[in-house]
C-alpha cells in the first residue's frame, strides 16, 4: 500500500476502508474481511454507531495496533472544548485503543473552534498522531488555519469525477492540508458507474470504472476510503496500483466535472437542517 506524508511527517495510506452505513451487527466481520484483504486504514466516526465493532475487529485481526491507521470523528453534538475531550475518550473506549492515528471534526457546524482547541491539546499530548476536519469548504478551512496553532493535516471531502473541486485542492496544497475523498464513487449516483468515458478508460487499462475512479484520485494525491461489504469488491478496490492514467485519460475525466456535490452541500439550508436532524433521529442513511 502506498502512503502519503502529512505535513507533520506522519505516513498515511493513500487508500483505506470506510464503514459509513455499515451496521453494527455486520461491521465487525466486514472490517475483519477488509483487513484480511489488505486494507491498513480504517475510517469510522462516533455518528456511525459502529466504533465498538471496529474495535473488536482490530483486536481479532492479529495485527499489532500500529499496523492499522485508525480514524474516527466527533459529530456536531460533540463540538466544544469539554465536549470534544469527553467524546475523544468515549471513542477510544468504544474502539478499545489508547490512541488514534487521526481525529476529525465531522461537520463545519457547532463550536468547532472549541473542539479544535481540544484536538490541538490531544495532538500535543501524543494521544492522536494527526488532526483534521471533514466537509470544510475553502473559506472555513482558511479561517480555521488562520486561527489555529496547529493547522488541520487532513480535510476529508466529497470528491469524485462529477465534483472535482480544483480550487479546493489548490488551497489545501497551499495550506499543507492533505485531501481525502469520502464517497469516491458518489454511491453510484447520477450514473457514475455507467459514464461512457470511464468505461472506455477502464477497458483501455483492463480495469473497472471503479478502479479508474480510485486511481484518478490517488494519482493526484487524494486519499480515498471506498466502502463495500463484499470481499470481491474490497479486493477489486485495492487492485489499483499496477496501472497509471495518462494525460489524455486525465483530460477526459476532467471534462466530467459538474461543479456541484452529489451527496452533501454544507452551504444549503436544507442540508444543514438534514445533518442537524441526525441528532434527533440517528439513521445512518441521513448523514
mmCIF file of C-alpha atoms in Angstrom:
data_model
loop_
_atom_site.group_PDB
_atom_site.id
_atom_site.type_symbol
_atom_site.label_atom_id
_atom_site.label_comp_id
_atom_site.label_asym_id
_atom_site.label_seq_id
_atom_site.Cartn_x
_atom_site.Cartn_y
_atom_site.Cartn_z
ATOM 1 C CA UNK A 1 0.000 0.000 0.000
ATOM 2 C CA UNK A 2 1.394 3.384 -0.984
ATOM 3 C CA UNK A 3 1.334 6.164 1.583
ATOM 4 C CA UNK A 4 1.262 9.942 1.621
ATOM 5 C CA UNK A 5 3.199 12.015 4.127
ATOM 6 C CA UNK A 6 1.209 14.503 6.155
ATOM 7 C CA UNK A 7 2.574 17.952 6.985
ATOM 8 C CA UNK A 8 3.749 16.682 10.392
ATOM 9 C CA UNK A 9 5.663 13.736 8.892
ATOM 10 C CA UNK A 10 3.092 11.012 9.643
ATOM 11 C CA UNK A 11 2.718 8.472 6.838
ATOM 12 C CA UNK A 12 -0.922 7.760 5.948
ATOM 13 C CA UNK A 13 -2.157 5.090 3.496
ATOM 14 C CA UNK A 14 -3.449 6.552 0.255
ATOM 15 C CA UNK A 15 -6.303 4.053 0.281
ATOM 16 C CA UNK A 16 -8.350 2.980 3.253
ATOM 17 C CA UNK A 17 -11.658 1.370 4.116
ATOM 18 C CA UNK A 18 -14.715 3.367 5.201
ATOM 19 C CA UNK A 19 -17.524 1.984 7.350
ATOM 20 C CA UNK A 20 -20.240 4.621 6.884
ATOM 21 C CA UNK A 21 -23.633 2.862 6.691
ATOM 22 C CA UNK A 22 -22.140 -0.470 7.804
ATOM 23 C CA UNK A 23 -24.488 -1.626 10.549
ATOM 24 C CA UNK A 24 -23.124 -2.536 13.973
ATOM 25 C CA UNK A 25 -24.206 -6.169 13.676
ATOM 26 C CA UNK A 26 -22.225 -6.745 10.454
ATOM 27 C CA UNK A 27 -19.412 -4.232 10.895
ATOM 28 C CA UNK A 28 -17.029 -6.448 12.868
ATOM 29 C CA UNK A 29 -16.895 -9.153 10.211
ATOM 30 C CA UNK A 30 -16.807 -6.571 7.411
ATOM 31 C CA UNK A 31 -13.795 -4.761 8.887
ATOM 32 C CA UNK A 32 -12.052 -8.061 9.597
ATOM 33 C CA UNK A 33 -12.540 -9.062 5.948
ATOM 34 C CA UNK A 34 -11.189 -5.700 4.801
ATOM 35 C CA UNK A 35 -8.060 -6.058 6.907
ATOM 36 C CA UNK A 36 -7.570 -9.604 5.630
ATOM 37 C CA UNK A 37 -7.940 -8.265 2.071
ATOM 38 C CA UNK A 38 -5.070 -5.844 2.713
ATOM 39 C CA UNK A 39 -6.551 -2.565 3.953
ATOM 40 C CA UNK A 40 -4.454 -0.843 6.592
ATOM 41 C CA UNK A 41 -6.565 2.274 7.168
ATOM 42 C CA UNK A 42 -9.998 2.027 8.772
ATOM 43 C CA UNK A 43 -12.229 5.115 8.857
ATOM 44 C CA UNK A 44 -15.171 5.325 11.269
ATOM 45 C CA UNK A 45 -16.975 8.006 13.303
ATOM 46 C CA UNK A 46 -18.929 8.279 16.509
ATOM 47 C CA UNK A 47 -22.001 9.149 14.421
ATOM 48 C CA UNK A 48 -21.729 5.865 12.501
ATOM 49 C CA UNK A 49 -22.548 3.952 15.707
ATOM 50 C CA UNK A 50 -20.130 1.144 14.884
ATOM 51 C CA UNK A 51 -16.893 2.096 16.677
ATOM 52 C CA UNK A 52 -17.214 -0.836 19.107
ATOM 53 C CA UNK A 53 -17.499 -3.281 16.204
ATOM 54 C CA UNK A 54 -14.442 -1.736 14.532
ATOM 55 C CA UNK A 55 -12.537 -2.155 17.787
ATOM 56 C CA UNK A 56 -13.476 -5.823 18.056
ATOM 57 C CA UNK A 57 -12.270 -6.426 14.517
ATOM 58 C CA UNK A 58 -8.957 -4.723 15.272
ATOM 59 C CA UNK A 59 -8.435 -6.982 18.279
ATOM 60 C CA UNK A 60 -9.304 -10.088 16.285
ATOM 61 C CA UNK A 61 -7.242 -9.349 13.173
ATOM 62 C CA UNK A 62 -3.915 -10.426 14.676
ATOM 63 C CA UNK A 63 -2.048 -7.295 13.621
ATOM 64 C CA UNK A 64 -0.285 -5.019 16.096
ATOM 65 C CA UNK A 65 -2.103 -1.764 16.823
ATOM 66 C CA UNK A 66 0.491 0.313 14.961
ATOM 67 C CA UNK A 67 -0.085 -1.689 11.760
ATOM 68 C CA UNK A 68 -3.564 -0.208 11.228
ATOM 69 C CA UNK A 69 -4.143 3.513 10.725
ATOM 70 C CA UNK A 70 -7.325 4.315 12.649
ATOM 71 C CA UNK A 71 -9.529 7.355 12.040
ATOM 72 C CA UNK A 72 -12.656 8.478 13.868
ATOM 73 C CA UNK A 73 -14.615 11.721 14.080
ATOM 74 C CA UNK A 74 -16.501 13.961 16.513
ATOM 75 C CA UNK A 75 -20.015 14.939 15.408
ATOM 76 C CA UNK A 76 -21.922 18.199 15.950
ATOM 77 C CA UNK A 77 -23.151 17.465 19.485
ATOM 78 C CA UNK A 78 -19.541 16.660 20.434
ATOM 79 C CA UNK A 79 -18.236 20.074 19.459
ATOM 80 C CA UNK A 80 -16.840 22.424 22.113
ATOM 81 C CA UNK A 81 -13.694 22.097 24.202
ATOM 82 C CA UNK A 82 -15.068 19.959 27.038
ATOM 83 C CA UNK A 83 -17.460 18.014 24.808
ATOM 84 C CA UNK A 84 -14.700 17.044 22.407
ATOM 85 C CA UNK A 85 -12.366 15.938 25.187
ATOM 86 C CA UNK A 86 -15.144 13.686 26.505
ATOM 87 C CA UNK A 87 -16.035 12.475 23.000
ATOM 88 C CA UNK A 88 -12.427 11.526 22.306
ATOM 89 C CA UNK A 89 -12.238 9.474 25.490
ATOM 90 C CA UNK A 90 -15.549 7.772 24.695
ATOM 91 C CA UNK A 91 -14.479 6.910 21.151
ATOM 92 C CA UNK A 92 -11.181 5.458 22.350
ATOM 93 C CA UNK A 93 -13.067 3.385 24.936
ATOM 94 C CA UNK A 94 -15.500 2.027 22.354
ATOM 95 C CA UNK A 95 -12.636 1.296 19.958
ATOM 96 C CA UNK A 96 -10.533 -0.246 22.724
ATOM 97 C CA UNK A 97 -7.426 1.767 21.847
ATOM 98 C CA UNK A 98 -5.054 4.043 23.733
ATOM 99 C CA UNK A 99 -4.519 6.492 20.891
ATOM 100 C CA UNK A 100 -5.898 7.466 17.486
ATOM 101 C CA UNK A 101 -3.978 7.969 14.278
ATOM 102 C CA UNK A 102 -6.373 10.660 13.029
ATOM 103 C CA UNK A 103 -9.196 12.539 14.792
ATOM 104 C CA UNK A 104 -11.517 14.712 12.721
ATOM 105 C CA UNK A 105 -14.159 17.400 13.157
ATOM 106 C CA UNK A 106 -17.007 15.707 11.306
ATOM 107 C CA UNK A 107 -19.001 18.770 10.202
ATOM 108 C CA UNK A 108 -18.258 22.526 9.956
ATOM 109 C CA UNK A 109 -21.057 23.314 12.420
ATOM 110 C CA UNK A 110 -21.368 23.983 16.124
ATOM 111 C CA UNK A 111 -18.471 25.127 18.290
ATOM 112 C CA UNK A 112 -15.755 23.562 16.186
ATOM 113 C CA UNK A 113 -13.283 26.214 17.318
ATOM 114 C CA UNK A 114 -13.615 24.967 20.886
ATOM 115 C CA UNK A 115 -13.354 21.422 19.569
ATOM 116 C CA UNK A 116 -10.220 22.344 17.661
ATOM 117 C CA UNK A 117 -8.538 23.653 20.828
ATOM 118 C CA UNK A 118 -9.256 20.297 22.452
ATOM 119 C CA UNK A 119 -7.880 18.426 19.422
ATOM 120 C CA UNK A 120 -4.724 20.545 19.441
ATOM 121 C CA UNK A 121 -4.151 19.585 23.072
ATOM 122 C CA UNK A 122 -4.797 15.899 22.373
ATOM 123 C CA UNK A 123 -2.322 16.120 19.499
ATOM 124 C CA UNK A 124 0.320 17.875 21.583
ATOM 125 C CA UNK A 125 -0.136 15.276 24.336
ATOM 126 C CA UNK A 126 0.517 12.461 21.852
ATOM 127 C CA UNK A 127 -2.950 10.943 22.191
ATOM 128 C CA UNK A 128 -3.594 11.385 18.478
ATOM 129 C CA UNK A 129 -0.978 11.376 15.723
ATOM 130 C CA UNK A 130 -2.804 13.795 13.407
ATOM 131 C CA UNK A 131 -5.892 16.010 13.489
ATOM 132 C CA UNK A 132 -8.134 17.281 10.746
ATOM 133 C CA UNK A 133 -11.584 18.206 9.518
ATOM 134 C CA UNK A 134 -14.342 16.975 7.213
ATOM 135 C CA UNK A 135 -16.528 18.846 4.760
ATOM 136 C CA UNK A 136 -14.780 22.194 5.242
ATOM 137 C CA UNK A 137 -15.173 24.480 2.243
ATOM 138 C CA UNK A 138 -12.259 26.787 1.383
ATOM 139 C CA UNK A 139 -13.463 29.818 3.364
ATOM 140 C CA UNK A 140 -13.977 27.856 6.574
ATOM 141 C CA UNK A 141 -10.754 25.903 6.143
ATOM 142 C CA UNK A 142 -8.698 29.057 5.595
ATOM 143 C CA UNK A 143 -10.292 30.814 8.556
ATOM 144 C CA UNK A 144 -9.588 27.858 10.849
ATOM 145 C CA UNK A 145 -5.978 27.692 9.680
ATOM 146 C CA UNK A 146 -5.580 31.424 10.343
ATOM 147 C CA UNK A 147 -6.831 30.971 13.913
ATOM 148 C CA UNK A 148 -5.272 27.620 14.815
ATOM 149 C CA UNK A 149 -1.992 26.795 16.498
ATOM 150 C CA UNK A 150 -1.942 23.536 14.530
ATOM 151 C CA UNK A 151 -3.376 23.607 11.004
ATOM 152 C CA UNK A 152 -5.535 20.612 10.043
ATOM 153 C CA UNK A 153 -3.417 17.912 8.486
ATOM 154 C CA UNK A 154 -6.362 16.374 6.571
ATOM 155 C CA UNK A 155 -9.624 17.631 5.086
ATOM 156 C CA UNK A 156 -11.994 14.785 4.222
ATOM 157 C CA UNK A 157 -14.312 15.919 1.434
ATOM 158 C CA UNK A 158 -16.787 14.677 -1.142
ATOM 159 C CA UNK A 159 -14.708 14.283 -4.284
ATOM 160 C CA UNK A 160 -15.412 12.237 -7.400
ATOM 161 C CA UNK A 161 -15.421 12.765 -11.201
ATOM 162 C CA UNK A 162 -18.698 14.697 -11.039
ATOM 163 C CA UNK A 163 -17.369 17.044 -8.312
ATOM 164 C CA UNK A 164 -13.640 17.550 -8.761
ATOM 165 C CA UNK A 165 -13.052 20.717 -6.707
ATOM 166 C CA UNK A 166 -9.808 22.049 -8.240
ATOM 167 C CA UNK A 167 -9.976 25.326 -6.279
ATOM 168 C CA UNK A 168 -10.406 23.443 -3.008
ATOM 169 C CA UNK A 169 -7.428 21.220 -3.783
ATOM 170 C CA UNK A 170 -5.288 24.229 -4.722
ATOM 171 C CA UNK A 171 -5.977 25.922 -1.382
ATOM 172 C CA UNK A 172 -5.297 22.717 0.535
ATOM 173 C CA UNK A 173 -1.967 22.374 -1.228
ATOM 174 C CA UNK A 174 -1.137 25.974 -0.294
ATOM 175 C CA UNK A 175 -2.028 25.328 3.355
ATOM 176 C CA UNK A 176 -0.336 21.920 3.594
ATOM 177 C CA UNK A 177 -3.651 20.119 4.187
ATOM 178 C CA UNK A 178 -3.955 16.677 2.596
ATOM 179 C CA UNK A 179 -7.290 15.865 0.905
ATOM 180 C CA UNK A 180 -9.114 12.604 1.456
ATOM 181 C CA UNK A 181 -12.156 11.660 -0.646
ATOM 182 C CA UNK A 182 -15.175 10.166 1.040
ATOM 183 C CA UNK A 183 -17.794 8.558 -1.224
ATOM 184 C CA UNK A 184 -15.311 8.494 -4.137
ATOM 185 C CA UNK A 185 -17.990 6.801 -6.274
ATOM 186 C CA UNK A 186 -20.769 9.171 -5.087
ATOM 187 C CA UNK A 187 -22.580 5.941 -4.193
ATOM 188 C CA UNK A 188 -23.208 5.449 -7.903
ATOM 189 C CA UNK A 189 -25.485 8.479 -8.127
ATOM 190 C CA UNK A 190 -26.089 10.311 -11.414
ATOM 191 C CA UNK A 191 -24.919 7.346 -13.476
ATOM 192 C CA UNK A 192 -21.373 7.374 -12.114
ATOM 193 C CA UNK A 193 -20.623 3.748 -12.987
ATOM 194 C CA UNK A 194 -22.173 3.993 -16.444
ATOM 195 C CA UNK A 195 -20.299 7.095 -17.597
ATOM 196 C CA UNK A 196 -19.140 6.161 -21.135
ATOM 197 C CA UNK A 197 -15.799 7.935 -20.687
ATOM 198 C CA UNK A 198 -14.993 5.995 -17.526
ATOM 199 C CA UNK A 199 -15.991 2.758 -19.214
ATOM 200 C CA UNK A 200 -13.740 3.455 -22.202
ATOM 201 C CA UNK A 201 -10.774 4.323 -19.985
ATOM 202 C CA UNK A 202 -11.402 1.211 -17.887
ATOM 203 C CA UNK A 203 -11.388 -1.044 -20.951
ATOM 204 C CA UNK A 204 -8.207 0.627 -22.186
ATOM 205 C CA UNK A 205 -6.386 -0.362 -18.995
ATOM 206 C CA UNK A 206 -8.130 -3.675 -18.374
ATOM 207 C CA UNK A 207 -9.768 -2.303 -15.237
ATOM 208 C CA UNK A 208 -13.250 -1.382 -13.991
ATOM 209 C CA UNK A 209 -14.749 2.132 -13.801
ATOM 210 C CA UNK A 210 -14.474 1.950 -10.001
ATOM 211 C CA UNK A 211 -10.758 1.207 -10.234
ATOM 212 C CA UNK A 212 -10.296 4.093 -12.667
ATOM 213 C CA UNK A 213 -12.032 6.478 -10.250
ATOM 214 C CA UNK A 214 -9.862 5.392 -7.332
ATOM 215 C CA UNK A 215 -6.688 5.561 -9.414
ATOM 216 C CA UNK A 216 -7.668 9.035 -10.662
ATOM 217 C CA UNK A 217 -7.872 10.234 -7.063
ATOM 218 C CA UNK A 218 -4.703 8.689 -5.660
ATOM 219 C CA UNK A 219 -2.674 9.626 -8.732
ATOM 220 C CA UNK A 220 -3.459 13.260 -7.868
ATOM 221 C CA UNK A 221 -2.502 12.827 -4.216
ATOM 222 C CA UNK A 222 -6.087 12.497 -2.965
ATOM 223 C CA UNK A 223 -6.547 9.705 -0.436
ATOM 224 C CA UNK A 224 -9.649 7.504 -0.794
ATOM 225 C CA UNK A 225 -11.831 5.476 1.581
ATOM 226 C CA UNK A 226 -14.139 3.296 -0.527
ATOM 227 C CA UNK A 227 -16.617 1.027 1.244
ATOM 228 C CA UNK A 228 -18.064 -2.355 0.363
ATOM 229 C CA UNK A 229 -19.440 -5.259 2.378
ATOM 230 C CA UNK A 230 -18.451 -7.723 -0.375
ATOM 231 C CA UNK A 231 -14.993 -9.307 -0.250
ATOM 232 C CA UNK A 232 -14.617 -9.426 -4.050
ATOM 233 C CA UNK A 233 -15.364 -5.707 -4.319
ATOM 234 C CA UNK A 234 -12.966 -4.944 -1.458
ATOM 235 C CA UNK A 235 -10.216 -6.717 -3.378
ATOM 236 C CA UNK A 236 -11.171 -5.021 -6.633
ATOM 237 C CA UNK A 237 -10.945 -1.599 -4.996
ATOM 238 C CA UNK A 238 -7.446 -2.399 -3.755
ATOM 239 C CA UNK A 239 -6.219 -3.507 -7.179
ATOM 240 C CA UNK A 240 -5.286 -0.042 -8.442
ATOM 241 C CA UNK A 241 -1.529 0.070 -8.026
ATOM 242 C CA UNK A 242 -0.405 -1.627 -11.249
ATOM 243 C CA UNK A 243 -1.522 0.995 -13.788
ATOM 244 C CA UNK A 244 -1.476 4.745 -14.343
ATOM 245 C CA UNK A 245 -3.766 7.123 -16.151
ATOM 246 C CA UNK A 246 -2.128 9.131 -18.910
ATOM 247 C CA UNK A 247 -2.641 12.774 -19.801
ATOM 248 C CA UNK A 248 -5.447 12.017 -22.243
ATOM 249 C CA UNK A 249 -7.274 9.953 -19.595
ATOM 250 C CA UNK A 250 -6.996 12.745 -17.051
ATOM 251 C CA UNK A 251 -8.228 15.351 -19.520
ATOM 252 C CA UNK A 252 -11.260 13.254 -20.423
ATOM 253 C CA UNK A 253 -12.147 12.721 -16.774
ATOM 254 C CA UNK A 254 -11.694 16.444 -16.079
ATOM 255 C CA UNK A 255 -14.448 17.125 -18.625
ATOM 256 C CA UNK A 256 -16.916 15.136 -16.481
ATOM 257 C CA UNK A 257 -16.867 17.729 -13.700
ATOM 258 C CA UNK A 258 -20.339 19.132 -12.997
ATOM 259 C CA UNK A 259 -19.057 21.547 -10.382
ATOM 260 C CA UNK A 260 -21.593 20.640 -7.713
ATOM 261 C CA UNK A 261 -21.889 17.994 -4.995
ATOM 262 C CA UNK A 262 -23.932 14.843 -5.405
ATOM 263 C CA UNK A 263 -24.012 13.926 -1.705
ATOM 264 C CA UNK A 264 -23.693 16.920 0.634
ATOM 265 C CA UNK A 265 -23.747 20.695 0.228
ATOM 266 C CA UNK A 266 -22.933 22.281 3.609
ATOM 267 C CA UNK A 267 -23.928 25.731 2.315
ATOM 268 C CA UNK A 268 -27.549 24.774 1.580
ATOM 269 C CA UNK A 269 -30.053 25.446 4.356
ATOM 270 C CA UNK A 270 -31.835 22.166 3.635
ATOM 271 C CA UNK A 271 -28.586 20.257 4.027
ATOM 272 C CA UNK A 272 -27.744 21.942 7.320
ATOM 273 C CA UNK A 273 -31.216 21.029 8.572
ATOM 274 C CA UNK A 274 -30.646 17.454 7.445
ATOM 275 C CA UNK A 275 -27.365 16.953 9.274
ATOM 276 C CA UNK A 276 -28.770 18.549 12.425
ATOM 277 C CA UNK A 277 -31.852 16.299 12.166
ATOM 278 C CA UNK A 278 -29.489 13.347 12.531
ATOM 279 C CA UNK A 279 -29.104 14.327 16.194
ATOM 280 C CA UNK A 280 -32.812 13.665 16.742
ATOM 281 C CA UNK A 281 -33.073 10.584 14.526
ATOM 282 C CA UNK A 282 -29.658 8.942 14.090
ATOM 283 C CA UNK A 283 -30.257 6.822 10.996
ATOM 284 C CA UNK A 284 -27.040 6.113 9.121
ATOM 285 C CA UNK A 285 -28.516 6.989 5.737
ATOM 286 C CA UNK A 286 -29.250 10.523 6.982
ATOM 287 C CA UNK A 287 -25.682 11.803 7.064
#
